[in-house]
Amino acid sequence: MTSDRTASSFQNLTESELESIFDRMDYVAPENVVTTVWLSLTLGKPLLLEGPPGSGKTELGKVLASGFETELIRLQCYEGLTAENALYEWNYTKQLLAVQSNEGAVDTAASNSTQSVFSEPYLLKRPLFRAISADSHTPPVLLIDEIDRADDAFEAFLLEVLSDFQVSIPELGTIRATQPPIVLLTSNRTRALSDALKRRCLYLHIEPPSFDQEFQIVSQKVPELQATVTAELCAIIERLREEPFLKQPGVAETLDWARAINTLRAPESDDPLSIAEIQRTLGCVLKEIEDLDRVDETLLSELITVAADAETPR
Amino acid sequence: MTDHPSTTPIEAADFTTAHKHVLAELHWFTDQLHQQGVTLPAVSTLEAARALSLVGLSDKTRVQTVLQATLLSAPDEYTVFAAVFPEFWQRLRARLEAVAIETPTQAGDRPETHVLSRSDSLSVMTADEPRESTEQDVETSGPDSIQPTSTQQIATSTDDTTTDDAAAVRGYSATGPAGSVDPERALGPQHDTTEAAVTEFVETVVTLAGRRHRPATSGRRPDFRQALRKSIQTGGAPIDLPMQTQVTSERNCCVLIDVSGSVLDTLNLELLLLLVTTVTERARNARVFLFDTELTEATDAFADRHVDPLTALRNAEVTWGGGTQIGCSLETLKRTAPDAIDRQTAVIMVSDGLDVGDDDVLAESIAWIARRSAAIIWLNPLAVSRAYEPTARGMATCLPFVDGLFGFADAADLTEATRQLSYRGLHGPIGYRYDRRRHGGPSTSNTP
């Protein structure tokens, strides 16, 4: 995959190519994820990713950026996020200093000797502006993370940007993206998004992975852990997800747990997981005190049984 | 690496060949989703068609993935999609097979080499907007019209030396490579809908947003109290309108089952036991009470998964049948097990509401439950009747305190209740009055 892929060349991107990128980046993607991402790239539509926390939504954006060797521009949403925080702001301090030192003029039609302080050097580009004004050969990946945390007003503003991929700055004029960025939006469903935003996006709900997929993920991300232990660990996680916990363990928790187990163990040890070992490291998987309390001796012994029965996938 | 043959131009061509039929079926499919409560924007059919033109129609899984990506926008909608998609796929295959067989190959009119590029298919799509499907479109392509799938392929050659009559008659297939007919698919969706319906209902109830609200900038409901308080600072003029949003968390569940004769005679006992068992398995904490003229707790009897539910009920030592004193029973609940219901608890009441007890006691008891609980979902076996009105004394007393009153006779009733609760929430227009079957609409049951 060359790095000079442009937006139009995504028209010629095949699923196999995309799958090979995921493989190269050690991202285990089920077939439906590959197809949907490929559709999003080919149709040039933003992709709305939903799923429980830790299911790999943000990671998908990082993988795409690395895979296409392009810039990842991340906009982390939060309550109170405004258009100024996301688009652009004038660097008032720099403008003031420039005017005081006669290096800049307030007049937009400044003479040659003095530069207008309402020009690009005095502009603080925020993520959306950077994504639109990027002039690299490959369009950047714009990851709008946890859009459900932002306010309705920001969501409405985002609609405008995602529709036209252009911004208007009164002092500079309209800046239009030469190539629309690859847009990924993630949501944890803490609130419902507007129909207008959803209509503009393709939708993908990422489910927790199957045992085989999770085994593959852990094997690739934590290769130093023995395969038998990895299988035990994935079987336990699969069993834990059947419990009605307040916070179900995601893939991120599984990876944390695998790394914790690997750190605590002797190198290349393939001893079966013990109850004490599970109890000691359960905080990596369960993050609520009520959930931890639910793991009693009965459940622990059940987990050990499940782990003992786990078979390493081929 | 998995090969994806359907991304090649040949497979994209099958969409173009029979795109009008595909669009008709797609329109039918989106219409079905819409009827089942899925919110679909007007352009969604067009988006779905464009996406289908890219991936072709030969692979069921890929078609399913593409339609999910373009038509759905919430995880709850996957269930509805899964229920409708098999029939859509069956209709689509049948229609395309019919196209392939009906396409006459006249003398000297061998299928030409016709490998369309993806851009060709897209240009056809954009030039020819989806038309409205007619009644005839739908009726002539029902499940009965499905044809055995052959191993026909899209013609890629004009080889005149071909003398196979059968191949000459068939012409080319619009469906691309195909396998043998799956008998299960031909028969339509065959799965245990009862268990699925009960599970979905319970999952919905135990995750219901309650009545509690918290301040939130992006909330959907104005916080009038806060607005009034803030307006004092500005001389009574409200400058900002504070908003609030519902608090969601996993719910405890309290099941109250009326085991009087009038209920048991009309209720599917197996379904009832399945419901209670599922609640005890799925809810964070579940308490089960049986009542007629007195109240008995049966939580422990249901807690053991290895015990047969009927045995559990026998062990509960409840004398079934006889009159019902709902108010008296609820009063007992209030007195003996007040901790069974708190603000995190969703109460599921299974009763016909025919009460022979003191009306004042009933009103006081149900009001206590309503104040204390997150929600009261009332399942009434009589409410499945189209003529039903809650005019019986007990039911009429309780109705103002009930968040949702639904019919309860079979799995389809639970599916309907689930649909309403999922899409409209506790504060939306829910209940037996809004059951579409009551007004002659289609059933939400997955039963074929």
mmCIF file of C-alpha atoms in Angstrom, chain B residues 231-399:
data_model
loop_
_atom_site.group_PDB
_atom_site.id
_atom_site.type_symbol
_atom_site.label_atom_id
_atom_site.label_comp_id
_atom_site.label_asym_id
_atom_site.label_seq_id
_atom_site.Cartn_x
_atom_site.Cartn_y
_atom_site.Cartn_z
ATOM 1 C CA SER B 231 -34.744 33.115 37.182
ATOM 2 C CA ILE B 232 -34.821 34.674 40.652
ATOM 3 C CA GLN B 233 -31.277 35.920 40.064
ATOM 4 C CA THR B 234 -32.455 37.795 36.984
ATOM 5 C CA GLY B 235 -35.571 39.322 38.464
ATOM 6 C CA GLY B 236 -37.862 36.549 37.361
ATOM 7 C CA ALA B 237 -36.793 36.512 33.720
ATOM 8 C CA PRO B 238 -35.534 33.064 32.706
ATOM 9 C CA ILE B 239 -32.326 33.586 30.697
ATOM 10 C CA ASP B 240 -31.183 29.977 30.424
ATOM 11 C CA LEU B 241 -33.342 26.926 30.223
ATOM 12 C CA PRO B 242 -31.607 24.192 32.233
ATOM 13 C CA MET B 243 -32.163 20.731 30.808
ATOM 14 C CA GLN B 244 -32.194 17.331 32.413
ATOM 15 C CA THR B 245 -31.881 13.793 31.187
ATOM 16 C CA GLN B 246 -33.046 10.433 32.379
ATOM 17 C CA VAL B 247 -30.807 8.321 34.548
ATOM 18 C CA THR B 248 -30.193 4.889 33.147
ATOM 19 C CA SER B 249 -28.814 1.962 35.055
ATOM 20 C CA GLU B 250 -29.381 -1.720 35.377
ATOM 21 C CA ARG B 251 -32.573 -2.462 37.260
ATOM 22 C CA ASN B 252 -33.613 -4.854 39.921
ATOM 23 C CA CYS B 253 -36.848 -6.609 39.203
ATOM 24 C CA CYS B 254 -39.801 -7.556 41.332
ATOM 25 C CA VAL B 255 -42.324 -9.921 39.800
ATOM 26 C CA LEU B 256 -45.774 -10.065 41.342
ATOM 27 C CA ILE B 257 -47.886 -12.883 39.973
ATOM 28 C CA ASP B 258 -51.582 -13.180 40.537
ATOM 29 C CA VAL B 259 -52.234 -16.918 40.892
ATOM 30 C CA SER B 260 -55.983 -16.671 41.248
ATOM 31 C CA GLY B 261 -58.171 -18.956 39.178
ATOM 32 C CA SER B 262 -59.282 -16.208 36.824
ATOM 33 C CA VAL B 263 -55.701 -15.537 35.791
ATOM 34 C CA LEU B 264 -54.480 -19.107 35.600
ATOM 35 C CA ASP B 265 -57.424 -20.121 33.440
ATOM 36 C CA THR B 266 -56.501 -17.558 30.818
ATOM 37 C CA LEU B 267 -52.731 -17.611 31.032
ATOM 38 C CA ASN B 268 -50.159 -19.721 29.204
ATOM 39 C CA LEU B 269 -48.542 -21.257 32.263
ATOM 40 C CA GLU B 270 -45.430 -22.335 30.410
ATOM 41 C CA LEU B 271 -44.880 -18.801 29.164
ATOM 42 C CA LEU B 272 -45.373 -17.422 32.654
ATOM 43 C CA LEU B 273 -42.802 -19.788 34.131
ATOM 44 C CA LEU B 274 -40.374 -18.979 31.352
ATOM 45 C CA LEU B 275 -40.838 -15.275 32.051
ATOM 46 C CA VAL B 276 -40.180 -15.647 35.762
ATOM 47 C CA THR B 277 -37.196 -17.907 35.201
ATOM 48 C CA THR B 278 -35.718 -15.471 32.717
ATOM 49 C CA VAL B 279 -36.228 -12.552 35.082
ATOM 50 C CA THR B 280 -34.404 -14.349 37.877
ATOM 51 C CA GLU B 281 -31.558 -15.139 35.512
ATOM 52 C CA ARG B 282 -31.204 -11.758 33.833
ATOM 53 C CA ALA B 283 -32.121 -9.129 36.386
ATOM 54 C CA ARG B 284 -29.470 -7.831 38.702
ATOM 55 C CA ASN B 285 -31.580 -8.768 41.681
ATOM 56 C CA ALA B 286 -34.959 -10.421 41.302
ATOM 57 C CA ARG B 287 -37.708 -11.035 43.837
ATOM 58 C CA VAL B 288 -40.721 -13.136 42.929
ATOM 59 C CA PHE B 289 -44.014 -13.030 44.824
ATOM 60 C CA LEU B 290 -47.168 -15.025 44.229
ATOM 61 C CA PHE B 291 -50.476 -13.756 45.492
ATOM 62 C CA ASP B 292 -54.201 -14.337 45.436
ATOM 63 C CA THR B 293 -55.759 -13.587 48.788
ATOM 64 C CA GLU B 294 -52.385 -13.673 50.470
ATOM 65 C CA LEU B 295 -48.805 -13.081 49.434
ATOM 66 C CA THR B 296 -46.002 -15.633 49.336
ATOM 67 C CA GLU B 297 -42.416 -15.078 48.291
ATOM 68 C CA ALA B 298 -41.119 -17.597 45.772
ATOM 69 C CA THR B 299 -37.714 -16.080 45.008
ATOM 70 C CA ASP B 300 -35.707 -18.929 46.495
ATOM 71 C CA ALA B 301 -37.765 -21.486 44.649
ATOM 72 C CA PHE B 302 -36.864 -19.897 41.327
ATOM 73 C CA ALA B 303 -33.279 -19.052 42.179
ATOM 74 C CA ASP B 304 -32.017 -22.614 41.775
ATOM 75 C CA ARG B 305 -31.555 -23.122 38.040
ATOM 76 C CA HIS B 306 -31.588 -26.872 38.373
ATOM 77 C CA VAL B 307 -35.036 -27.023 39.881
ATOM 78 C CA ASP B 308 -37.986 -27.426 37.562
ATOM 79 C CA PRO B 309 -40.117 -24.248 37.777
ATOM 80 C CA LEU B 310 -43.273 -26.236 38.336
ATOM 81 C CA THR B 311 -41.633 -27.998 41.240
ATOM 82 C CA ALA B 312 -40.564 -24.611 42.456
ATOM 83 C CA LEU B 313 -44.117 -23.401 42.434
ATOM 84 C CA ARG B 314 -45.268 -26.511 44.256
ATOM 85 C CA ASN B 315 -42.544 -25.927 46.832
ATOM 86 C CA ALA B 316 -43.822 -22.397 47.253
ATOM 87 C CA GLU B 317 -46.907 -23.972 48.853
ATOM 88 C CA VAL B 318 -49.332 -21.590 47.297
ATOM 89 C CA THR B 319 -52.907 -22.589 47.020
ATOM 90 C CA TRP B 320 -53.899 -21.620 43.524
ATOM 91 C CA GLY B 321 -57.301 -20.437 42.566
ATOM 92 C CA GLY B 322 -59.901 -18.498 44.490
ATOM 93 C CA GLY B 323 -60.551 -14.786 44.652
ATOM 94 C CA THR B 324 -57.980 -12.054 44.497
ATOM 95 C CA GLN B 325 -57.275 -9.378 47.019
ATOM 96 C CA ILE B 326 -54.571 -7.423 45.262
ATOM 97 C CA GLY B 327 -54.615 -4.526 47.707
ATOM 98 C CA CYS B 328 -54.346 -6.772 50.726
ATOM 99 C CA SER B 329 -51.513 -8.723 49.102
ATOM 100 C CA LEU B 330 -49.605 -5.592 48.203
ATOM 101 C CA GLU B 331 -50.136 -4.316 51.732
ATOM 102 C CA THR B 332 -48.520 -7.519 52.973
ATOM 103 C CA LEU B 333 -45.635 -6.916 50.588
ATOM 104 C CA LYS B 334 -45.225 -3.404 51.936
ATOM 105 C CA ARG B 335 -45.211 -4.689 55.482
ATOM 106 C CA THR B 336 -43.103 -7.833 55.170
ATOM 107 C CA ALA B 337 -40.714 -7.115 52.321
ATOM 108 C CA PRO B 338 -40.433 -3.354 51.824
ATOM 109 C CA ASP B 339 -36.869 -3.766 50.563
ATOM 110 C CA ALA B 340 -38.118 -5.785 47.582
ATOM 111 C CA ILE B 341 -38.939 -2.557 45.804
ATOM 112 C CA ASP B 342 -36.699 0.464 45.614
ATOM 113 C CA ARG B 343 -36.090 3.204 43.097
ATOM 114 C CA GLN B 344 -33.896 0.870 41.049
ATOM 115 C CA THR B 345 -36.614 -1.757 40.793
ATOM 116 C CA ALA B 346 -38.858 -2.394 37.832
ATOM 117 C CA VAL B 347 -42.049 -4.104 38.944
ATOM 118 C CA ILE B 348 -43.680 -6.626 36.645
ATOM 119 C CA MET B 349 -47.222 -7.332 37.717
ATOM 120 C CA VAL B 350 -49.020 -10.282 36.136
ATOM 121 C CA SER B 351 -52.684 -9.990 36.939
ATOM 122 C CA ASP B 352 -56.085 -9.523 35.342
ATOM 123 C CA GLY B 353 -56.901 -6.757 37.816
ATOM 124 C CA LEU B 354 -60.127 -8.400 38.982
ATOM 125 C CA ASP B 355 -60.051 -7.517 42.654
ATOM 126 C CA VAL B 356 -62.517 -8.443 45.369
ATOM 127 C CA GLY B 357 -60.724 -6.634 48.185
ATOM 128 C CA ASP B 358 -60.889 -3.152 49.639
ATOM 129 C CA ASP B 359 -60.450 -0.523 46.949
ATOM 130 C CA ASP B 360 -58.881 2.055 49.278
ATOM 131 C CA VAL B 361 -56.252 -0.409 50.438
ATOM 132 C CA LEU B 362 -55.476 -1.248 46.821
ATOM 133 C CA ALA B 363 -55.116 2.414 45.839
ATOM 134 C CA GLU B 364 -52.835 3.101 48.788
ATOM 135 C CA SER B 365 -50.680 0.044 48.125
ATOM 136 C CA ILE B 366 -50.252 0.568 44.395
ATOM 137 C CA ALA B 367 -49.448 4.243 45.016
ATOM 138 C CA TRP B 368 -46.737 3.161 47.445
ATOM 139 C CA ILE B 369 -45.248 0.862 44.824
ATOM 140 C CA ALA B 370 -45.466 3.555 42.154
ATOM 141 C CA ARG B 371 -43.676 6.076 44.366
ATOM 142 C CA ARG B 372 -41.017 3.631 45.347
ATOM 143 C CA SER B 373 -40.278 1.790 42.112
ATOM 144 C CA ALA B 374 -38.656 2.799 38.849
ATOM 145 C CA ALA B 375 -41.535 1.487 36.768
ATOM 146 C CA ILE B 376 -44.630 -0.669 36.944
ATOM 147 C CA ILE B 377 -45.231 -2.877 33.939
ATOM 148 C CA TRP B 378 -48.585 -4.612 34.182
ATOM 149 C CA LEU B 379 -49.175 -7.740 32.103
ATOM 150 C CA ASN B 380 -52.868 -8.455 31.871
ATOM 151 C CA PRO B 381 -54.048 -11.634 30.095
ATOM 152 C CA LEU B 382 -57.412 -9.996 29.417
ATOM 153 C CA ALA B 383 -55.869 -7.033 27.590
ATOM 154 C CA VAL B 384 -55.127 -9.134 24.522
ATOM 155 C CA SER B 385 -58.756 -8.793 23.517
ATOM 156 C CA ARG B 386 -59.519 -5.990 21.088
ATOM 157 C CA ALA B 387 -62.622 -5.149 23.100
ATOM 158 C CA TYR B 388 -60.762 -4.916 26.392
ATOM 159 C CA GLU B 389 -61.113 -1.793 28.491
ATOM 160 C CA PRO B 390 -59.723 -1.529 32.028
ATOM 161 C CA THR B 391 -63.084 -0.859 33.644
ATOM 162 C CA ALA B 392 -62.894 -3.591 36.290
ATOM 163 C CA ARG B 393 -62.691 -1.964 39.690
ATOM 164 C CA GLY B 394 -59.223 -3.173 40.647
ATOM 165 C CA MET B 395 -57.661 -2.448 37.291
ATOM 166 C CA ALA B 396 -59.276 0.981 37.047
ATOM 167 C CA THR B 397 -57.881 1.853 40.478
ATOM 168 C CA CYS B 398 -54.374 0.763 39.566
ATOM 169 C CA LEU B 399 -54.260 2.151 36.050
#
